[in-house]
Tab-separated table of C-alpha atoms in Angstrom:
chain	number	residue	atom	x	y	z
A	13	MET	CA	-0.996	-27.397	57.908
A	14	SER	CA	-3.414	-28.495	55.185
A	15	ARG	CA	-5.532	-31.595	55.050
A	16	THR	CA	-5.984	-34.132	52.284
A	17	VAL	CA	-9.528	-33.940	51.004
A	18	PRO	CA	-11.215	-37.350	50.817
A	19	ALA	CA	-12.288	-38.254	47.319
A	20	ASP	CA	-15.825	-39.108	48.390
A	21	GLU	CA	-16.165	-35.659	49.953
A	22	ILE	CA	-15.455	-33.993	46.605
A	23	ARG	CA	-17.514	-36.474	44.604
A	24	ARG	CA	-20.652	-36.381	46.723
A	25	PRO	CA	-23.394	-35.182	44.345
A	26	PRO	CA	-25.491	-32.218	45.451
A	27	ALA	CA	-29.114	-32.648	46.369
A	28	ALA	CA	-30.821	-30.410	43.832
A	29	GLN	CA	-34.284	-30.454	45.356
A	30	ASP	CA	-33.815	-30.105	49.112
A	31	GLU	CA	-31.428	-27.227	49.826
A	32	GLU	CA	-31.745	-27.618	53.588
A	33	ALA	CA	-30.716	-31.255	53.319
A	34	ARG	CA	-27.851	-30.231	51.043
A	35	LEU	CA	-26.698	-27.665	53.608
A	36	ARG	CA	-26.631	-30.375	56.285
A	37	GLU	CA	-24.587	-32.548	53.921
A	38	LEU	CA	-22.107	-29.684	53.670
A	39	GLY	CA	-21.870	-29.609	57.450
A	40	TYR	CA	-24.205	-26.882	58.680
A	41	GLN	CA	-27.479	-26.762	60.540
A	42	PRO	CA	-29.792	-24.255	58.768
A	43	VAL	CA	-30.352	-21.184	60.965
A	44	LEU	CA	-30.979	-18.435	58.391
A	45	ALA	CA	-34.382	-17.814	56.801
A	46	ARG	CA	-34.638	-19.133	53.210
A	47	ARG	CA	-36.938	-16.383	51.962
A	48	MET	CA	-35.162	-15.152	48.823
A	49	GLY	CA	-36.122	-16.259	45.320
A	50	GLY	CA	-34.016	-16.517	42.169
A	51	PHE	CA	-34.698	-12.943	41.059
A	52	GLY	CA	-33.846	-11.632	44.508
A	53	ASN	CA	-30.567	-13.529	44.452
A	54	PHE	CA	-29.667	-12.060	41.052
A	55	ALA	CA	-30.772	-8.648	42.296
A	56	ILE	CA	-28.342	-8.586	45.221
A	57	SER	CA	-25.306	-9.158	42.979
A	58	PHE	CA	-26.607	-6.712	40.386
A	59	SER	CA	-27.163	-4.147	43.146
A	60	VAL	CA	-23.659	-4.666	44.547
A	61	ILE	CA	-22.038	-4.335	41.107
A	62	SER	CA	-24.157	-1.174	40.715
A	63	ILE	CA	-23.046	0.556	37.530
A	64	LEU	CA	-24.563	3.784	38.879
A	65	SER	CA	-22.169	3.521	41.801
A	66	GLY	CA	-18.928	2.169	40.333
A	67	CYS	CA	-19.000	3.865	36.931
A	68	MET	CA	-20.111	7.227	38.289
A	69	THR	CA	-17.861	7.247	41.348
A	70	LEU	CA	-14.639	6.433	39.470
A	71	TYR	CA	-15.486	8.316	36.280
A	72	GLY	CA	-13.172	11.160	37.287
A	73	PHE	CA	-10.383	8.645	37.821
A	74	GLY	CA	-10.997	7.331	34.297
A	75	LEU	CA	-10.824	10.831	32.787
A	76	SER	CA	-7.194	11.132	33.968
A	77	THR	CA	-5.948	7.550	33.498
A	78	GLY	CA	-6.384	6.974	29.796
A	79	GLY	CA	-9.486	9.061	29.189
A	80	PRO	CA	-12.444	8.057	26.994
A	81	ALA	CA	-10.617	5.405	24.952
A	82	VAL	CA	-9.511	3.418	27.998
A	83	MET	CA	-12.861	3.818	29.721
A	84	MET	CA	-14.865	2.512	26.754
A	85	TRP	CA	-12.606	-0.254	25.443
A	86	GLY	CA	-11.459	-1.112	28.951
A	87	TRP	CA	-15.058	-1.659	29.997
A	88	ALA	CA	-15.704	-3.926	27.014
A	89	GLY	CA	-12.563	-6.005	27.578
A	90	VAL	CA	-12.688	-6.207	31.356
A	91	GLY	CA	-16.371	-7.158	31.205
A	92	LEU	CA	-15.580	-10.135	28.967
A	93	PHE	CA	-12.857	-11.437	31.283
A	94	VAL	CA	-14.982	-10.859	34.384
A	95	LEU	CA	-17.777	-12.844	32.747
A	96	CYS	CA	-15.332	-15.769	32.493
A	97	VAL	CA	-14.513	-15.373	36.201
A	98	GLY	CA	-18.214	-15.279	37.028
A	99	LEU	CA	-18.998	-18.369	34.956
A	100	ALA	CA	-16.222	-20.367	36.601
A	101	LEU	CA	-17.161	-19.165	40.088
A	102	ALA	CA	-20.839	-19.912	39.480
A	103	GLU	CA	-19.980	-23.529	38.698
A	104	VAL	CA	-18.230	-23.989	42.060
A	105	THR	CA	-21.020	-22.100	43.840
A	106	SER	CA	-23.550	-24.584	42.469
A	107	ALA	CA	-21.619	-27.405	44.133
A	108	TYR	CA	-21.137	-25.609	47.481
A	109	PRO	CA	-24.071	-23.207	48.142
A	110	THR	CA	-23.156	-21.843	51.604
A	111	SER	CA	-22.906	-18.385	53.188
A	112	GLY	CA	-19.154	-18.897	53.538
A	113	ALA	CA	-18.982	-19.087	49.746
A	114	LEU	CA	-15.391	-18.590	48.516
A	115	TYR	CA	-13.520	-19.675	51.626
A	116	TYR	CA	-15.748	-22.723	52.131
A	117	MET	CA	-15.154	-23.782	48.521
A	118	ALA	CA	-11.391	-23.330	48.931
A	119	ASP	CA	-11.397	-25.273	52.201
A	120	ARG	CA	-13.293	-28.173	50.670
A	121	LEU	CA	-11.179	-28.323	47.520
A	122	GLY	CA	-7.746	-27.448	48.892
A	123	GLY	CA	-7.688	-27.796	52.663
A	124	ARG	CA	-7.858	-25.626	55.760
A	125	ARG	CA	-5.093	-23.131	54.908
A	126	TRP	CA	-6.493	-22.463	51.461
A	127	GLY	CA	-9.860	-21.750	53.042
A	128	TRP	CA	-8.321	-19.611	55.786
A	129	TYR	CA	-6.458	-17.196	53.506
A	130	THR	CA	-9.285	-17.078	50.954
A	131	GLY	CA	-11.655	-16.099	53.733
A	132	TRP	CA	-9.463	-13.273	54.973
A	133	LEU	CA	-8.967	-11.900	51.459
A	134	ASN	CA	-12.700	-12.115	50.765
A	135	LEU	CA	-13.499	-10.392	54.056
A	136	LEU	CA	-11.033	-7.563	53.325
A	137	GLY	CA	-12.606	-7.033	49.906
A	138	LEU	CA	-16.189	-7.057	51.190
A	139	LEU	CA	-15.518	-4.612	54.020
A	140	GLY	CA	-13.513	-2.386	51.667
A	141	ALA	CA	-16.465	-2.469	49.273
A	142	ILE	CA	-18.880	-1.185	51.939
A	143	ALA	CA	-16.511	1.698	52.676
A	144	GLY	CA	-15.967	2.470	48.994
A	145	ILE	CA	-19.643	2.328	48.003
A	146	ASP	CA	-21.025	4.305	50.919
A	147	TYR	CA	-18.248	6.908	50.840
A	148	GLY	CA	-18.925	7.325	47.120
A	149	ALA	CA	-22.611	7.862	47.938
A	150	ALA	CA	-21.549	10.485	50.489
A	151	LEU	CA	-19.481	12.294	47.834
A	152	PHE	CA	-22.447	12.384	45.456
A	153	THR	CA	-24.742	13.531	48.259
A	154	GLY	CA	-22.323	16.394	48.895
A	155	ALA	CA	-22.459	17.307	45.206
A	156	PHE	CA	-26.274	17.210	45.347
A	157	LEU	CA	-26.307	19.543	48.351
A	158	ASN	CA	-23.936	21.866	46.491
A	159	LEU	CA	-26.184	22.022	43.413
A	160	GLN	CA	-29.416	22.329	45.366
A	161	TRP	CA	-28.472	24.683	48.191
A	162	GLY	CA	-24.926	25.858	47.463
A	163	ILE	CA	-23.444	23.975	50.423
A	164	MET	CA	-19.749	23.397	49.764
A	165	PRO	CA	-18.706	19.818	50.600
A	166	THR	CA	-15.753	19.370	52.957
A	167	ALA	CA	-13.900	16.274	54.154
A	168	GLY	CA	-15.629	16.542	57.521
A	169	SER	CA	-19.163	16.976	56.160
A	170	THR	CA	-18.636	14.148	53.665
A	171	PHE	CA	-17.508	11.833	56.452
A	172	LEU	CA	-20.565	12.670	58.567
A	173	ILE	CA	-22.840	11.898	55.603
A	174	PHE	CA	-20.921	8.638	55.152
A	175	LEU	CA	-21.560	7.643	58.791
A	176	ALA	CA	-25.268	8.431	58.422
A	177	ILE	CA	-25.461	6.208	55.322
A	178	LEU	CA	-23.701	3.365	57.151
A	179	LEU	CA	-26.184	3.664	60.017
A	180	LEU	CA	-29.122	3.587	57.586
A	181	HIS	CA	-27.808	0.416	55.955
A	182	ALA	CA	-27.211	-1.279	59.284
A	183	VAL	CA	-30.788	-0.571	60.396
A	184	LEU	CA	-32.307	-1.761	57.107
A	185	ASN	CA	-30.349	-5.018	57.311
A	186	LEU	CA	-31.562	-5.685	60.853
A	187	PHE	CA	-35.152	-6.069	59.616
A	188	GLY	CA	-34.346	-9.367	57.906
A	189	VAL	CA	-33.523	-10.826	54.512
A	190	ARG	CA	-37.058	-10.406	53.150
A	191	LEU	CA	-36.768	-6.604	53.267
A	192	VAL	CA	-33.256	-6.828	51.795
A	193	SER	CA	-34.637	-8.954	48.958
A	194	VAL	CA	-37.501	-6.535	48.254
A	195	LEU	CA	-35.122	-3.552	48.211
A	196	ASN	CA	-32.760	-5.361	45.855
A	197	SER	CA	-35.603	-6.216	43.479
A	198	ILE	CA	-36.591	-2.540	43.401
A	199	SER	CA	-32.912	-1.713	42.913
A	200	VAL	CA	-32.714	-3.689	39.648
A	201	TRP	CA	-35.482	-1.670	38.020
A	202	TRP	CA	-34.216	1.580	39.541
A	203	HIS	CA	-30.770	0.986	38.030
A	204	LEU	CA	-32.013	-0.016	34.585
A	205	THR	CA	-34.588	2.770	34.412
A	206	GLY	CA	-32.060	5.257	35.810
A	207	VAL	CA	-29.493	4.378	33.151
A	208	ALA	CA	-32.126	4.676	30.417
A	209	VAL	CA	-33.270	8.096	31.690
A	210	ILE	CA	-29.716	9.445	32.107
A	211	VAL	CA	-28.525	8.204	28.707
A	212	GLY	CA	-31.735	9.378	27.025
A	213	ALA	CA	-31.534	12.848	28.567
A	214	LEU	CA	-27.860	13.229	27.659
A	215	ALA	CA	-28.542	12.029	24.108
A	216	PHE	CA	-31.460	14.328	23.268
A	217	ILE	CA	-31.244	17.482	25.404
A	218	PRO	CA	-27.708	18.925	24.874
A	219	ASP	CA	-27.127	20.942	21.683
A	220	ARG	CA	-23.568	19.668	21.312
A	221	HIS	CA	-22.038	16.209	21.634
A	222	GLN	CA	-18.531	14.827	21.319
A	223	SER	CA	-17.691	12.865	18.174
A	224	ALA	CA	-17.504	9.077	18.060
A	225	GLU	CA	-13.791	9.454	17.326
A	226	PHE	CA	-13.319	11.353	20.591
A	227	VAL	CA	-15.354	8.862	22.643
A	228	PHE	CA	-13.595	5.750	21.351
A	229	THR	CA	-10.062	6.955	20.536
A	230	GLU	CA	-9.213	9.981	22.715
A	231	PHE	CA	-6.375	9.091	25.103
A	232	VAL	CA	-5.681	11.355	28.107
A	233	ASN	CA	-2.760	10.921	30.485
A	234	ASP	CA	-2.703	13.078	33.600
A	235	THR	CA	-0.949	10.496	35.773
A	236	GLY	CA	2.623	11.700	35.396
A	237	TRP	CA	3.702	8.361	33.906
A	238	ALA	CA	5.133	8.460	30.382
A	239	ASN	CA	4.308	4.928	29.239
A	240	PRO	CA	0.805	4.878	27.668
A	241	PHE	CA	0.458	1.105	28.126
A	242	TYR	CA	1.110	1.455	31.844
A	243	VAL	CA	-1.451	4.267	32.084
A	244	ALA	CA	-4.048	2.245	30.166
A	245	ALA	CA	-3.485	-0.740	32.458
A	246	VAL	CA	-3.970	1.399	35.568
A	247	GLY	CA	-7.091	2.907	33.976
A	248	LEU	CA	-8.752	-0.505	33.989
A	249	LEU	CA	-9.438	0.014	37.711
A	250	LEU	CA	-12.698	1.806	36.864
A	251	ALA	CA	-14.153	-1.279	35.192
A	252	GLN	CA	-12.585	-3.871	37.485
A	253	TYR	CA	-13.743	-2.033	40.619
A	254	THR	CA	-17.290	-1.824	39.277
A	255	PHE	CA	-17.291	-5.498	38.285
A	256	SER	CA	-16.837	-6.797	41.814
A	257	GLY	CA	-19.148	-8.017	44.524
A	258	TYR	CA	-21.037	-10.586	42.449
A	259	ASP	CA	-20.103	-13.208	45.061
A	260	ALA	CA	-23.025	-11.682	47.005
A	261	SER	CA	-25.274	-14.257	45.325
A	262	ALA	CA	-23.150	-17.021	46.822
A	263	HIS	CA	-23.072	-15.426	50.296
A	264	LEU	CA	-26.889	-15.265	50.322
A	265	SER	CA	-27.296	-18.857	49.087
A	266	GLU	CA	-28.369	-20.168	52.519
A	267	GLU	CA	-31.277	-17.722	52.295
A	268	THR	CA	-32.192	-18.535	48.653
A	269	SER	CA	-34.639	-21.140	47.367
A	270	ASN	CA	-33.098	-23.694	44.972
A	271	ALA	CA	-29.736	-22.076	45.707
A	272	SER	CA	-27.668	-24.675	43.832
A	273	VAL	CA	-29.102	-23.251	40.602
A	274	SER	CA	-30.387	-19.796	41.555
A	275	ALA	CA	-27.141	-18.540	43.130
A	276	ALA	CA	-25.077	-19.662	40.127
A	277	LYS	CA	-27.472	-18.027	37.673
A	278	GLY	CA	-27.574	-14.900	39.828
A	279	ILE	CA	-23.809	-14.411	39.529
A	280	VAL	CA	-23.703	-14.774	35.750
A	281	ARG	CA	-26.832	-12.768	35.008
A	282	ALA	CA	-25.709	-9.879	37.220
A	283	ILE	CA	-22.426	-9.603	35.291
A	284	TRP	CA	-23.753	-9.638	31.734
A	285	VAL	CA	-26.668	-7.296	32.450
A	286	SER	CA	-24.272	-4.856	34.160
A	287	TRP	CA	-21.820	-5.207	31.258
A	288	ILE	CA	-24.369	-4.051	28.675
A	289	ALA	CA	-26.002	-1.327	30.775
A	290	GLY	CA	-22.634	0.011	31.994
A	291	PHE	CA	-21.312	0.420	28.460
A	292	ALA	CA	-24.401	2.464	27.554
A	293	LEU	CA	-23.970	4.639	30.659
A	294	LEU	CA	-20.275	5.362	30.019
A	295	ALA	CA	-20.978	6.154	26.375
A	296	GLY	CA	-23.841	8.486	27.287
A	297	LEU	CA	-21.723	10.406	29.787
A	298	THR	CA	-18.690	10.676	27.519
A	299	PHE	CA	-20.612	11.832	24.435
A	300	ALA	CA	-22.167	14.576	26.586
A	301	ILE	CA	-18.920	16.100	27.927
A	302	GLN	CA	-19.003	19.833	27.171
A	303	ASP	CA	-15.717	20.923	28.787
A	304	TYR	CA	-13.144	18.204	29.553
A	305	ALA	CA	-10.932	20.245	31.887
A	306	GLY	CA	-13.954	21.790	33.584
A	307	THR	CA	-15.418	18.345	34.146
A	308	GLN	CA	-12.183	17.113	35.731
A	309	ASN	CA	-11.957	20.120	38.049
A	310	SER	CA	-15.641	20.418	38.894
A	311	ALA	CA	-16.527	22.559	41.914
A	312	THR	CA	-19.003	19.845	42.899
A	313	GLY	CA	-16.090	17.445	43.440
A	314	VAL	CA	-17.852	14.881	41.233
A	315	PRO	CA	-17.126	14.978	37.461
A	316	PRO	CA	-20.356	13.195	36.354
A	317	ALA	CA	-22.337	15.852	38.227
A	318	GLN	CA	-20.555	18.514	36.156
A	319	ILE	CA	-21.424	16.675	32.933
A	320	LEU	CA	-25.094	16.632	33.947
A	321	LEU	CA	-24.928	20.301	34.975
A	322	ASP	CA	-23.298	21.458	31.724
A	323	ALA	CA	-25.566	19.345	29.526
A	324	LEU	CA	-28.926	19.611	31.292
A	325	GLY	CA	-28.789	22.676	33.513
A	326	SER	CA	-29.160	22.872	37.267
A	327	GLY	CA	-32.669	21.407	37.515
A	328	GLY	CA	-32.003	18.387	35.319
A	329	ALA	CA	-28.617	17.726	36.907
A	330	THR	CA	-30.067	17.821	40.422
A	331	ALA	CA	-32.880	15.412	39.524
A	332	LEU	CA	-30.594	12.869	37.852
A	333	LEU	CA	-28.008	13.149	40.595
A	334	LEU	CA	-30.722	12.120	43.027
A	335	VAL	CA	-31.399	9.050	40.856
A	336	VAL	CA	-27.717	8.115	41.106
A	337	ILE	CA	-27.587	8.635	44.873
A	338	VAL	CA	-30.601	6.368	45.473
A	339	ALA	CA	-28.969	3.689	43.304
A	340	GLN	CA	-25.780	3.980	45.362
A	341	LEU	CA	-27.800	3.578	48.558
A	342	PHE	CA	-29.341	0.397	47.177
A	343	CYS	CA	-25.838	-0.812	46.321
A	344	GLY	CA	-24.399	-0.150	49.763
A	345	ASN	CA	-27.344	-1.848	51.459
A	346	ALA	CA	-26.837	-4.997	49.389
A	347	GLU	CA	-23.103	-4.991	50.140
A	348	VAL	CA	-23.735	-4.813	53.903
A	349	ALA	CA	-25.986	-7.872	53.550
A	350	ALA	CA	-23.285	-9.824	51.682
A	351	ALA	CA	-20.442	-8.804	54.017
A	352	SER	CA	-22.406	-9.566	57.164
A	353	ARG	CA	-23.148	-13.098	55.890
A	354	MET	CA	-19.449	-13.587	55.286
A	355	VAL	CA	-18.684	-12.405	58.834
A	356	PHE	CA	-21.370	-14.763	60.176
A	357	ALA	CA	-20.103	-17.752	58.206
A	358	PHE	CA	-16.425	-17.144	58.999
A	359	SER	CA	-17.297	-16.816	62.688
A	360	ARG	CA	-19.417	-19.965	62.540
A	361	ASP	CA	-16.173	-21.762	61.715
A	362	ASN	CA	-14.274	-19.892	64.480
A	363	ALA	CA	-12.010	-17.892	62.160
A	364	LEU	CA	-12.486	-14.411	63.646
A	365	PRO	CA	-11.526	-12.983	67.027
A	366	GLY	CA	-14.721	-13.006	69.087
A	367	SER	CA	-16.386	-15.550	66.805
A	368	ALA	CA	-18.865	-16.586	69.499
A	369	LEU	CA	-20.384	-13.086	69.308
A	370	TRP	CA	-20.293	-12.483	65.563
A	371	ARG	CA	-22.067	-15.760	64.691
A	372	LYS	CA	-25.131	-14.998	66.819
A	373	VAL	CA	-28.415	-14.864	64.925
A	374	SER	CA	-31.612	-13.082	65.952
A	375	SER	CA	-34.376	-15.573	66.777
A	376	ARG	CA	-36.950	-13.010	65.606
A	377	THR	CA	-35.574	-12.013	62.195
A	378	GLN	CA	-33.060	-14.844	61.667
A	379	THR	CA	-30.495	-12.180	60.822
A	380	PRO	CA	-26.842	-12.149	62.049
A	381	VAL	CA	-27.229	-8.883	63.970
A	382	PRO	CA	-23.713	-8.581	65.501
A	383	ALA	CA	-22.172	-9.388	62.102
A	384	VAL	CA	-24.096	-6.480	60.555
A	385	TRP	CA	-22.751	-4.038	63.152
A	386	LEU	CA	-19.198	-5.339	62.800
A	387	SER	CA	-19.361	-4.906	59.019
A	388	VAL	CA	-20.467	-1.275	59.072
A	389	GLY	CA	-18.204	-0.428	62.017
A	390	PHE	CA	-15.077	-1.704	60.316
A	391	ALA	CA	-16.067	0.043	57.070
A	392	ALA	CA	-16.267	3.303	59.007
A	393	LEU	CA	-12.726	2.806	60.311
A	394	LEU	CA	-11.413	2.104	56.803
A	395	ALA	CA	-12.619	5.506	55.599
A	396	VAL	CA	-11.169	7.563	58.477
A	397	PRO	CA	-8.002	8.485	56.467
A	398	SER	CA	-10.265	10.340	54.015
A	399	LEU	CA	-10.466	13.100	56.639
A	400	TYR	CA	-6.772	13.824	56.090
A	401	SER	CA	-5.981	12.748	52.506
A	402	ALA	CA	-7.770	13.476	49.250
A	403	THR	CA	-6.370	10.267	47.742
A	404	ALA	CA	-7.632	8.009	50.538
A	405	TYR	CA	-10.847	7.130	48.688
A	406	GLY	CA	-8.871	5.771	45.739
A	407	ALA	CA	-6.935	3.621	48.194
A	408	VAL	CA	-10.168	2.221	49.638
A	409	THR	CA	-11.437	1.242	46.179
A	410	ALA	CA	-8.094	-0.400	45.412
A	411	ILE	CA	-8.288	-2.310	48.718
A	412	ASN	CA	-11.675	-3.629	47.657
A	413	VAL	CA	-10.339	-4.868	44.321
A	414	ILE	CA	-7.053	-6.243	45.646
A	415	GLY	CA	-8.823	-8.137	48.413
A	416	ILE	CA	-11.800	-9.616	46.667
A	417	THR	CA	-10.436	-10.344	43.179
A	418	PRO	CA	-7.763	-12.916	44.218
A	419	ALA	CA	-10.365	-14.557	46.456
A	420	TYR	CA	-12.477	-15.239	43.344
A	421	ALA	CA	-9.650	-17.078	41.608
A	422	ILE	CA	-8.580	-19.406	44.434
A	423	PRO	CA	-11.630	-21.740	44.445
A	424	ILE	CA	-11.624	-21.698	40.634
A	425	TYR	CA	-7.961	-22.760	40.566
A	426	LEU	CA	-8.556	-25.461	43.175
A	427	ARG	CA	-11.535	-26.763	41.223
A	428	LEU	CA	-9.308	-27.027	38.128
A	429	ARG	CA	-6.640	-28.787	40.178
A	430	ALA	CA	-9.181	-31.272	41.522
A	431	GLY	CA	-10.085	-32.325	37.976
A	432	LYS	CA	-12.408	-35.317	37.856
A	433	ARG	CA	-12.454	-35.589	41.645
A	434	PHE	CA	-14.801	-32.601	41.593
A	435	THR	CA	-18.441	-33.392	40.885
A	436	PRO	CA	-20.195	-30.283	39.539
A	437	GLY	CA	-23.534	-29.126	40.881
A	438	PRO	CA	-26.713	-28.961	38.798
A	439	TRP	CA	-25.461	-25.727	37.131
A	440	ASN	CA	-22.138	-26.318	35.363
A	441	LEU	CA	-20.073	-25.462	32.272
A	442	GLY	CA	-19.544	-28.999	31.027
A	443	ARG	CA	-16.613	-29.260	28.598
A	444	TRP	CA	-16.072	-25.487	28.783
A	445	SER	CA	-15.189	-25.675	32.463
A	446	ALA	CA	-11.398	-25.976	32.055
A	447	PRO	CA	-10.795	-23.322	29.336
A	448	VAL	CA	-13.086	-20.767	30.990
A	449	GLY	CA	-11.560	-21.525	34.388
A	450	TRP	CA	-7.967	-21.012	33.223
A	451	ILE	CA	-8.868	-17.734	31.481
A	452	ALA	CA	-10.404	-16.590	34.771
A	453	VAL	CA	-7.362	-17.548	36.870
A	454	ILE	CA	-4.879	-15.886	34.495
A	455	TRP	CA	-6.961	-12.710	34.314
A	456	VAL	CA	-7.159	-12.429	38.096
A	457	ALA	CA	-3.402	-12.924	38.381
A	458	VAL	CA	-2.799	-10.087	35.896
A	459	VAL	CA	-5.157	-7.563	37.495
A	460	THR	CA	-3.901	-8.361	41.002
A	461	VAL	CA	-0.413	-7.287	39.920
A	462	LEU	CA	-1.752	-4.233	38.051
A	463	PHE	CA	-3.636	-2.880	41.014
A	464	CYS	CA	-0.639	-3.082	43.305
A	465	LEU	CA	1.191	-0.621	41.041
A	466	PRO	CA	1.366	3.136	41.804
A	467	GLN	CA	-1.260	5.118	39.914
A	468	LYS	CA	0.437	8.539	39.843
A	469	SER	CA	3.981	9.857	39.420
A	470	PRO	CA	5.937	11.005	41.292
A	471	VAL	CA	5.063	8.562	44.060
A	472	THR	CA	4.509	10.484	47.307
A	473	ILE	CA	2.724	9.814	50.577
A	474	ASP	CA	-0.443	11.269	49.058
A	475	SER	CA	-0.224	9.535	45.674
A	476	MET	CA	1.037	6.136	46.790
A	477	ASN	CA	-1.149	3.094	46.103
A	478	TYR	CA	-1.791	1.693	49.567
A	479	ALA	CA	-3.540	-1.423	48.272
A	480	VAL	CA	-0.332	-3.452	48.368
A	481	ILE	CA	0.213	-2.411	51.993
A	482	ALA	CA	-3.350	-3.366	52.892
A	483	LEU	CA	-2.863	-6.733	51.194
A	484	ALA	CA	0.399	-7.337	53.075
A	485	VAL	CA	-1.167	-6.326	56.406
A	486	VAL	CA	-4.189	-8.600	56.054
A	487	LEU	CA	-2.016	-11.553	55.017
A	488	LEU	CA	0.302	-10.897	57.977
A	489	LEU	CA	-2.607	-10.650	60.414
A	490	ALA	CA	-4.185	-13.778	58.941
A	491	SER	CA	-0.885	-15.634	59.344
A	492	VAL	CA	-0.455	-14.517	62.963
A	493	TRP	CA	-4.055	-15.321	63.861
A	494	TRP	CA	-3.721	-18.731	62.209
A	495	TYR	CA	-1.387	-19.843	64.961
A	496	VAL	CA	-3.912	-18.698	67.566
A	497	ALA	CA	-7.098	-20.085	66.006
A	498	ARG	CA	-5.896	-23.054	63.933
A	499	ARG	CA	-7.054	-25.601	66.529
A	500	SER	CA	-10.596	-24.215	66.671
A	501	TYR	CA	-11.025	-23.146	63.035
A	502	GLY	CA	-12.420	-25.633	60.559
A	503	THR	CA	-15.374	-26.318	58.312
A	504	PRO	CA	-17.328	-29.442	59.322
A	505	SER	CA	-17.275	-32.430	56.981
A	506	ALA	CA	-20.907	-33.196	57.817
A	507	TYR	CA	-23.343	-31.688	60.245
A	508	GLY	CA	-22.920	-33.245	63.662
A	509	ASN	CA	-19.473	-34.714	62.981
A	510	ALA	CA	-17.141	-31.787	63.536
A	511	ARG	CA	-19.389	-29.715	65.741
A	512	GLU	CA	-22.121	-30.694	68.135
A	513	GLU	CA	-25.629	-29.359	67.619
A	514	ALA	CA	-25.448	-27.549	70.949
A	515	GLU	CA	-22.487	-25.490	69.738
A	516	ILE	CA	-24.422	-24.374	66.697
A	517	ALA	CA	-27.329	-23.486	68.943
A	518	GLU	CA	-25.115	-21.056	70.845
A	519	GLY	CA	-25.434	-18.771	67.840
A	520	ILE	CA	-29.189	-18.319	68.353
A	521	VAL	CA	-30.193	-15.455	70.651
């Protein structure tokens, strides 16, 4: 059952100056601490995108699915389309700056069911992202231990490192949003400086480099599929996986000053800065490849580590690998912050089992403590199959993309459908809104289909792409739970109308 959205609800202009008053207009009593500035808001999305996490973690995947040509041109093309998605999403974020972000926008513009399914897709993507980022950091930590002390990484040791990283991120997030903001601000400069140091070292230290022809035209197909266009399409996962998570700026909007502008700018800035820096990083790595087959089959288990080892020697490789690991830790910490705010917001509207617990907020730090623990706990469960299957990590990254990418397009589509009934916020695209929005929706539709396709042939239990199964399961669970929670779930039309102040207060402990 969906509701008809009143025209005045869509047309109500946002209050640009008083964000707390604007939040009450949108239906919520402020309970989170608004201690994050515009740079901090940009920093959280930039940290979640994390080119030193996404590009480095899936670089080995890119070497087999199209090779250098697909990695370089795929990054350039995917980045352009993702920028369109970010621009369109930023416009809707400016109108509805809440922690619920995507699902709240969809609910307001399309009705309860639109919001419900958008929320579940967004939640799947965010939790999958925590698992993917932190497990990737565990893989790189294992490679570091191998280079430094000769410790061979195993599935069991990698999983234990992964659990330790999750615990670290949970603890850091419990200290409050101010610490999260400070860490994210440091993360921006760590990433940019790290990329500059890595690219500079790989450009000047090795005696031999690959040719520009190799870097931009060499096509490699180790997938088992014969069709090069199919392989190239699958190879876009590297870029599309990296370019995700920029909705973090929207999820932290209730903790950001001047969020109607700052959150929108944060989304867009995080994408284009990552686009430029990521291209430089991929080029630097690819030019420095000394032995392609040796890089693919590295004893470290991490191809970029082998590139650093071959090009810079053990000492240089170990030092730069540590730079990458710290960047990945920053990334995972920011993702836990974004996911926990989504859990909090979704529970605030009674969408999750046990919502009364997950929406509780610490009176001391004004942080949704139970939501933080749920986020890292579920991420740990998602990565358990990695103990038994070498391809499980690829499945987790695909789950992240297949969950979160469609969730980006739904509020954009609904905003386009609303037409003139939608009054933009203070940050908007003006006459470019419709063309940019339709490019974004079409792109998301294409990549959603692409990333449901099998990545290797022949398709076996080990090589199957489980993203489509994960998508089907979450939609099935969301549909079943809808019939349980549909009477209690709902976003308020204005604070005090749909939910009494006392009910909100139950979330403060």
